[in-house]
Coordinates of C-alpha atoms in Angstrom, one line a residue:
Chain O
E155 CA 15.8 -8.3 -1.6
P156 CA 12.8 -8.3 -3.9
E157 CA 10.2 -5.6 -3.2
V158 CA 6.6 -4.9 -4.0
T159 CA 6.5 -1.8 -6.2
Q160 CA 3.6 0.6 -6.4
T161 CA 3.0 3.5 -8.8
P162 CA 2.4 6.3 -8.6
S163 CA 3.5 7.3 -5.2
H164 CA 0.9 10.1 -5.1
Q165 CA -2.2 10.5 -7.3
V166 CA -4.5 13.5 -7.3
T167 CA -7.9 13.1 -9.0
Q168 CA -11.2 14.9 -9.1
M169 CA -14.3 13.5 -7.6
G170 CA -16.1 11.2 -10.0
Q171 CA -13.0 10.3 -12.0
E172 CA -11.7 6.8 -12.4
V173 CA -8.3 5.9 -11.0
I174 CA -6.1 2.9 -11.4
L175 CA -3.5 2.2 -8.8
R176 CA -0.7 -0.1 -10.0
C177 CA 1.4 -2.7 -8.2
V178 CA 4.1 -5.1 -9.2
P179 CA 4.1 -7.9 -6.6
I180 CA 7.2 -10.0 -5.9
S181 CA 7.7 -12.3 -8.8
N182 CA 7.2 -15.7 -7.2
H183 CA 4.3 -14.6 -5.0
L184 CA 0.8 -16.0 -5.7
Y185 CA -1.4 -14.1 -3.2
F186 CA -2.0 -10.4 -3.7
Y187 CA -3.8 -7.9 -1.6
W188 CA -4.9 -4.3 -1.3
Y189 CA -5.1 -2.5 2.0
R190 CA -6.2 1.1 2.7
Q191 CA -5.3 3.6 5.3
I192 CA -7.3 6.7 5.7
L193 CA -5.0 9.5 7.0
G194 CA -4.3 9.0 10.7
Q195 CA -6.3 5.8 11.0
K196 CA -5.6 2.1 11.0
V197 CA -4.7 0.0 8.0
E198 CA -7.8 -1.9 6.7
F199 CA -8.0 -4.9 4.5
L200 CA -9.8 -4.4 1.1
V201 CA -9.3 -7.5 -1.0
S202 CA -7.2 -10.6 -1.5
F203 CA -6.6 -12.1 -4.9
Y204 CA -5.4 -15.6 -5.9
N205 CA -5.5 -17.6 -9.1
N206 CA -6.9 -14.8 -11.0
E207 CA -9.9 -14.2 -8.8
I208 CA -10.9 -12.5 -5.7
S209 CA -10.6 -14.8 -2.7
E210 CA -11.9 -12.5 -0.1
K211 CA -13.1 -8.9 0.2
S212 CA -14.2 -6.5 2.9
E213 CA -17.3 -4.4 3.2
I214 CA -15.3 -1.5 2.0
F215 CA -14.7 -3.2 -1.3
D216 CA -18.0 -2.3 -3.0
D217 CA -19.0 -2.2 -6.6
Q218 CA -16.9 0.9 -7.2
F219 CA -13.7 -1.1 -6.7
S220 CA -12.2 -3.8 -8.9
V221 CA -8.9 -5.6 -9.1
E222 CA -7.2 -7.1 -12.0
R223 CA -4.0 -8.9 -12.9
P224 CA -3.8 -7.9 -16.6
D225 CA -0.5 -9.7 -17.2
G226 CA 2.1 -11.8 -15.4
S227 CA 3.5 -8.9 -13.4
N228 CA 1.0 -6.2 -12.6
F229 CA -1.8 -6.1 -10.1
T230 CA -4.2 -3.2 -10.3
L231 CA -6.9 -1.6 -8.2
K232 CA -9.5 0.5 -10.0
I233 CA -11.9 2.9 -8.4
R234 CA -14.6 3.7 -11.0
S235 CA -16.0 6.9 -9.7
T236 CA -13.9 8.4 -6.9
K237 CA -15.4 10.0 -3.8
L238 CA -13.8 12.4 -1.4
E239 CA -13.8 9.6 1.2
D240 CA -11.6 7.4 -1.0
S241 CA -8.7 9.7 -0.2
A242 CA -6.3 7.4 1.6
M243 CA -3.0 5.6 1.3
Y244 CA -3.4 2.4 -0.6
F245 CA -1.0 -0.4 0.1
C246 CA -0.4 -3.4 -2.2
A247 CA 1.0 -6.6 -0.6
S248 CA 1.9 -10.1 -1.7
N249 CA 3.0 -13.4 -0.2
P250 CA 4.0 -16.8 -1.6
R251 CA 1.9 -19.9 -1.1
E252 CA 4.6 -22.4 -0.3
T253 CA 5.4 -20.8 3.0
Y254 CA 2.0 -20.8 4.7
N255 CA 1.3 -17.5 6.3
S256 CA 4.6 -15.9 5.5
P257 CA 4.7 -12.3 6.4
L258 CA 3.0 -9.9 4.0
H259 CA 5.4 -7.8 1.9
F260 CA 3.9 -4.4 1.6
G261 CA 4.7 -1.8 -1.1
N262 CA 5.5 1.8 -0.2
G263 CA 1.9 2.8 -0.9
T264 CA 0.1 5.2 -3.2
R265 CA -1.4 8.3 -1.6
L266 CA -4.7 9.0 -3.3
T267 CA -6.1 12.5 -2.9
V268 CA -9.6 13.1 -4.3
T269 CA -10.6 16.8 -4.6
Chain N
A91 CA -14.5 -11.4 15.4
Q92 CA -10.9 -10.6 15.3
K93 CA -9.8 -7.4 17.1
V94 CA -6.6 -5.7 18.0
T95 CA -6.4 -3.0 20.6
Q96 CA -3.5 -0.6 21.0
A97 CA -4.6 1.5 23.9
Q98 CA -1.7 3.9 23.7
T99 CA -2.4 6.5 21.0
E100 CA 0.8 8.5 21.5
I101 CA 3.9 8.0 23.5
S102 CA 6.7 10.5 23.8
V103 CA 10.1 9.6 25.3
V104 CA 13.5 11.0 25.5
E105 CA 16.3 9.3 23.6
K106 CA 17.9 6.3 25.4
E107 CA 14.7 5.6 27.4
D108 CA 13.1 2.2 27.1
V109 CA 9.6 2.2 25.9
T110 CA 6.9 -0.5 25.7
L111 CA 4.1 -0.5 23.2
D112 CA 1.1 -2.5 24.3
C113 CA -1.1 -4.8 22.1
V114 CA -4.1 -6.8 23.2
Y115 CA -5.9 -9.0 20.7
E116 CA -9.1 -11.0 20.5
T117 CA -9.6 -14.1 18.4
R118 CA -11.5 -17.4 18.5
D119 CA -8.9 -19.1 16.3
T120 CA -6.6 -21.5 18.0
T121 CA -4.0 -20.9 15.3
Y122 CA -3.1 -17.4 14.4
Y123 CA -0.2 -15.1 13.8
L124 CA 0.6 -11.8 15.4
F125 CA 2.6 -9.1 13.8
W126 CA 4.2 -5.7 14.4
Y127 CA 4.8 -3.2 11.6
K128 CA 6.5 0.2 11.7
Q129 CA 5.3 3.1 9.7
P130 CA 7.9 5.9 9.6
P131 CA 6.9 9.4 8.6
S132 CA 7.6 8.5 5.0
G133 CA 4.5 6.3 5.1
E134 CA 5.6 2.8 4.2
L135 CA 4.9 -0.3 6.3
V136 CA 8.0 -2.0 7.5
F137 CA 7.6 -5.6 8.8
L138 CA 9.2 -6.1 12.2
I139 CA 8.0 -9.5 13.4
R140 CA 5.6 -12.4 13.0
R141 CA 4.8 -14.7 15.9
N142 CA 2.9 -18.0 15.7
S143 CA 0.3 -18.6 18.4
F144 CA 2.0 -21.8 19.4
D145 CA 5.3 -20.1 20.1
E146 CA 5.2 -18.1 23.3
Q147 CA 8.9 -17.6 23.6
N148 CA 9.9 -14.0 23.9
E149 CA 12.0 -12.7 21.0
I150 CA 14.9 -10.2 21.0
S151 CA 16.3 -8.6 17.9
G152 CA 18.9 -6.0 18.7
R153 CA 17.1 -3.2 20.7
Y154 CA 13.7 -4.7 20.0
S155 CA 12.0 -7.3 22.0
W156 CA 8.6 -8.9 22.1
N157 CA 6.6 -10.4 24.9
F158 CA 3.9 -12.8 23.8
Q159 CA 1.5 -13.9 26.6
K160 CA -1.4 -16.0 25.5
S161 CA -2.9 -16.0 29.0
T162 CA -3.5 -12.3 28.7
S163 CA -3.9 -12.2 24.9
S164 CA -1.1 -9.7 24.7
F165 CA 1.8 -9.2 22.4
N166 CA 3.8 -6.2 23.7
F167 CA 6.8 -4.6 22.0
T168 CA 9.7 -3.0 23.8
I169 CA 12.4 -0.8 22.4
T170 CA 15.4 -0.5 24.6
A171 CA 17.6 2.6 24.5
S172 CA 15.3 4.4 22.1
Q173 CA 16.7 6.5 19.3
V174 CA 15.2 9.4 17.3
V175 CA 15.0 7.1 14.3
D176 CA 12.6 5.0 16.2
S177 CA 10.0 7.7 15.9
A178 CA 7.1 6.3 13.9
V179 CA 3.7 4.8 14.2
Y180 CA 3.8 1.2 15.3
F181 CA 1.0 -1.2 14.3
C182 CA 0.2 -4.5 15.9
A183 CA -1.8 -6.9 13.7
L184 CA -3.5 -10.3 13.9
S185 CA -3.9 -12.7 11.0
D186 CA -7.5 -13.6 10.1
T187 CA -6.5 -16.7 8.3
S188 CA -9.0 -18.4 6.1
I189 CA -7.7 -21.9 6.0
T190 CA -10.0 -22.7 3.1
Q191 CA -8.2 -20.0 1.2
G192 CA -4.8 -21.8 1.5
G193 CA -2.1 -19.3 2.1
S194 CA -4.3 -16.2 1.9
E195 CA -3.6 -13.9 4.7
K196 CA -5.9 -11.1 5.9
L197 CA -4.5 -8.9 8.6
V198 CA -6.5 -7.1 11.2
F199 CA -4.6 -4.0 12.4
G200 CA -4.8 -2.1 15.6
K201 CA -5.1 1.7 15.4
G202 CA -1.4 2.2 16.0
T203 CA 0.7 3.9 18.6
K204 CA 2.6 7.0 17.5
L205 CA 6.0 7.0 19.2
T206 CA 8.0 10.2 19.3
V207 CA 11.6 10.0 20.5
N208 CA 13.0 13.3 21.4
P209 CA 16.7 14.1 21.4

């Protein structure tokens, strides 16, 4: 069964550094998402992306965050200048359009640690 | 606003016991979807079920069953004859569907219930 793939599984960075988290959604999917889970807390929506543009974003998704689909397969989340509070698990997800509200397929997550 | 409440923070049972995880939701939408996800210690989110708001039939899948009651805005999850491998954090979620966005799906998650099944 096709999977959403995320790399790296764990990223350690210093405060103030830029990080890029990478995701390869399922190939025929058209909607892409990033969610975040601070350790021990609930999973929170960050942003959804469709047709090469952001379709919705949360209050968390401020100017430090950006998303991009640089080619036909990758979907990236960039944090420009990381803060300690950005430490979290970041999940990428995707779903197709033809099946309205099909369940989100989540990747295994990237654990970001900001020191 | 959409909201999901999982009042049970942690539950501990002994293997073979049945356990029910509670989920109560709030929404003004007439059409919505409810979900359960499992997060094992390894950290990934494993999809368990999606339920349409128009379908109140209970569902059973092996040892798992779900009880959807619109009247009480609840979508509870029962594991029968629990096993050690069921130990995980379980999240209930509600879709916050923006119809104008087509198929875009934004999920609102509860805080999760940590289930520990002891041998």
